[in-house]
Amino acid sequence: MKIERLTFIRIRMPLVAPFETSFGVTSDRDCILVAIDSDGLTGYGECVAEKDPGYSYETTGTAWHVLKDFIAPALLGQELADAADYQRRVESIRGHPLAKAGVEMALWDLLGKREGRSLKDLLGGVRSRVEVGVSVGLQVSPQALVERVASYLEDGYRRIKIKIKPGRDVLDAAAVRKAFAEIRLQVDANSAYTLDAAGALAPLDELALLLIEQPLAEDDLWDHSRLQGRLRTPLCLDESILSARHARAAIEMGACRIINIKAGRVGGLSQAVAIHDLCRKAGMPVWCGGMLETGIGRASNLALASLPGFTLPGDISASDSYYTQDVTLERFTLNPDSTIDVPTAPGLGVSVDAGQLARVSLDRLELVPE
Ligand code: NPQ
Ligand code: MG
């Protein structure tokens, strides 16, 4: 495929409710959409960086810079064979996985549209519907949290993840467990603890949680292995797993018993699949993480989560749970069994709502070969 044009579109979509985590609170989703034109077709991708460096050091600002000044010049006017070819061309750009992954997603969409095959088929997916859950932000009180969870259960979600931070952990989780004895429940700390402070998490072992996600620092596999030795509940790593090498090290060290895979965090769908394959061989369960994606990234997550090793429910919620209006014409809805259908149309299987995209756009840059 010849890369004839690259377009970057910065958008801002209001969330239905503010989303609070251990690193901050946000009321809008800022991200960058990527469009690649080749041979009369357009492929779309989503860079999941946020406005602020809370989850990752990358932001919409750094991603815009890396996309415009480094990734685009490496691609414009070039013939690209596939995702592996793309990764070789951006290999010398250090870091910035979220920026790289946004372009790789657009390439897959283009490849699929060209071949008339869905992303699920291209990646080797085996399921037509995937199990999903919802991620619930920190609320003002344990009572408010229980009410929020009740409403998500009413919507049909059968797996609940709550955000925790020091001082808002055991009481919150215990309140939810007390109100709903049987539900599949897990917690996510987004790196808010040190190994010493994580002593406070010991009572979580009594709450029958599916997992405790990323309690310690992103760059601290070692202390996660120490902490896992003290807890019966499986630890799950999110921020710490940036490549297949990290995944292998985490497995060998016993730093976790479950891995959350996000294509953005690992630099693209191809690496996400590689980590899936490695974990599958090692018997390490994985699930698909989420970044409050628009319909574009959501479609990509559904295709990824259809691979056979994704045995736990993903953070892939129905569009309505986060946004009143999306940039895709398709809206993803929850089936009664807490699953969402994987798109079957070529590529990502979604089409962009041009009017809505124009309404949420903040900035747009079109680049063509010189
Ligand atoms: C996680 N996601 O698993 C994250 C992190 C996260 C669904 O819990 C704006 C955009 C705010 C992306 C907050 C979920 C966000 C964000 C948290 C991602 O760790
Ligand atoms: Mg997480």
PDB file of C-alpha atoms and ligand atoms in Angstrom, residues 15 19-21 23-26 28-30 48-51 55 134-136 161 163 188-190 213-214 238-239 260 262 287 289-293 315 317 322-323, ligand 1:
ATOM      1  CA  LEU A  15     -17.929  11.818  28.919  1.00  0.00           C
ATOM      2  CA  PHE A  19     -14.048   9.524  35.370  1.00  0.00           C
ATOM      3  CA  GLU A  20     -11.775   9.582  38.448  1.00  0.00           C
ATOM      4  CA  THR A  21      -8.729   7.386  38.973  1.00  0.00           C
ATOM      5  CA  PHE A  23      -4.018   9.904  39.080  1.00  0.00           C
ATOM      6  CA  GLY A  24      -6.818  12.399  38.475  1.00  0.00           C
ATOM      7  CA  VAL A  25     -10.267  13.134  37.166  1.00  0.00           C
ATOM      8  CA  THR A  26     -11.395  13.895  33.630  1.00  0.00           C
ATOM      9  CA  ASP A  28     -13.717  14.844  28.458  1.00  0.00           C
ATOM     10  CA  ARG A  29     -11.883  12.363  26.314  1.00  0.00           C
ATOM     11  CA  ASP A  30      -9.184  14.065  24.258  1.00  0.00           C
ATOM     12  CA  VAL A  48      -5.343   6.632  22.951  1.00  0.00           C
ATOM     13  CA  ALA A  49      -3.068   9.206  24.627  1.00  0.00           C
ATOM     14  CA  GLU A  50      -4.913  11.601  26.926  1.00  0.00           C
ATOM     15  CA  LYS A  51      -4.637  15.358  27.418  1.00  0.00           C
ATOM     16  CA  TYR A  55      -1.877   7.049  32.792  1.00  0.00           C
ATOM     17  CA  VAL A 134     -17.201  -1.970  32.997  1.00  0.00           C
ATOM     18  CA  SER A 135     -14.594   0.177  34.740  1.00  0.00           C
ATOM     19  CA  VAL A 136     -16.066   2.345  37.492  1.00  0.00           C
ATOM     20  CA  LYS A 161     -13.855  -3.138  37.994  1.00  0.00           C
ATOM     21  CA  LYS A 163     -10.681   2.101  40.800  1.00  0.00           C
ATOM     22  CA  ASP A 188      -7.320  -1.191  39.641  1.00  0.00           C
ATOM     23  CA  ALA A 189      -4.840   1.065  41.495  1.00  0.00           C
ATOM     24  CA  ASN A 190      -3.051   2.580  38.474  1.00  0.00           C
ATOM     25  CA  GLU A 213      -4.519  -4.506  38.798  1.00  0.00           C
ATOM     26  CA  GLN A 214      -1.235  -2.569  38.788  1.00  0.00           C
ATOM     27  CA  ASP A 238      -1.263  -3.163  33.020  1.00  0.00           C
ATOM     28  CA  GLU A 239       1.161  -0.179  32.892  1.00  0.00           C
ATOM     29  CA  ASN A 260      -4.007  -6.810  30.753  1.00  0.00           C
ATOM     30  CA  LYS A 262      -3.786  -2.825  25.454  1.00  0.00           C
ATOM     31  CA  TRP A 287      -7.785  -9.744  28.969  1.00  0.00           C
ATOM     32  CA  GLY A 289      -7.815  -3.344  28.621  1.00  0.00           C
ATOM     33  CA  GLY A 290      -9.585  -0.140  27.637  1.00  0.00           C
ATOM     34  CA  MET A 291      -8.774   3.568  27.329  1.00  0.00           C
ATOM     35  CA  LEU A 292     -12.296   5.007  26.983  1.00  0.00           C
ATOM     36  CA  GLU A 293     -11.949   4.615  23.221  1.00  0.00           C
ATOM     37  CA  ASP A 315     -12.736  -3.296  29.679  1.00  0.00           C
ATOM     38  CA  SER A 317     -18.034  -1.247  27.436  1.00  0.00           C
ATOM     39  CA  TYR A 322     -19.173   6.573  28.302  1.00  0.00           C
ATOM     40  CA  TYR A 323     -20.498   8.754  25.467  1.00  0.00           C
TER      41      TYR A 323
HETATM   42  C1  NPQ B   1      -6.817   1.387  33.080  1.00  0.00           C
HETATM   43  N1  NPQ B   1      -8.722   2.404  31.838  1.00  0.00           N
HETATM   44  O1  NPQ B   1      -7.143   0.249  32.899  1.00  0.00           O
HETATM   45  C2  NPQ B   1      -7.466   2.553  32.367  1.00  0.00           C
HETATM   46  C3  NPQ B   1      -6.795   3.798  32.504  1.00  0.00           C
HETATM   47  C4  NPQ B   1      -7.446   5.068  32.150  1.00  0.00           C
HETATM   48  C5  NPQ B   1     -11.025   1.908  31.486  1.00  0.00           C
HETATM   49  O2  NPQ B   1     -10.022   1.877  33.572  1.00  0.00           O
HETATM   50  C6  NPQ B   1      -9.210   9.207  29.991  1.00  0.00           C
HETATM   51  C7  NPQ B   1      -8.750   8.400  28.991  1.00  0.00           C
HETATM   52  C8  NPQ B   1      -9.142   8.771  31.278  1.00  0.00           C
HETATM   53  C9  NPQ B   1      -8.186   7.164  29.273  1.00  0.00           C
HETATM   54  C10 NPQ B   1      -8.519   7.078  32.872  1.00  0.00           C
HETATM   55  C11 NPQ B   1      -9.886   2.066  32.410  1.00  0.00           C
HETATM   56  C12 NPQ B   1      -8.599   7.536  31.571  1.00  0.00           C
HETATM   57  C13 NPQ B   1      -8.108   6.725  30.568  1.00  0.00           C
HETATM   58  C14 NPQ B   1      -7.947   5.855  33.117  1.00  0.00           C
HETATM   59  C15 NPQ B   1      -7.550   5.482  30.875  1.00  0.00           C
HETATM   60  O3  NPQ B   1      -5.905   1.593  33.825  1.00  0.00           O
END
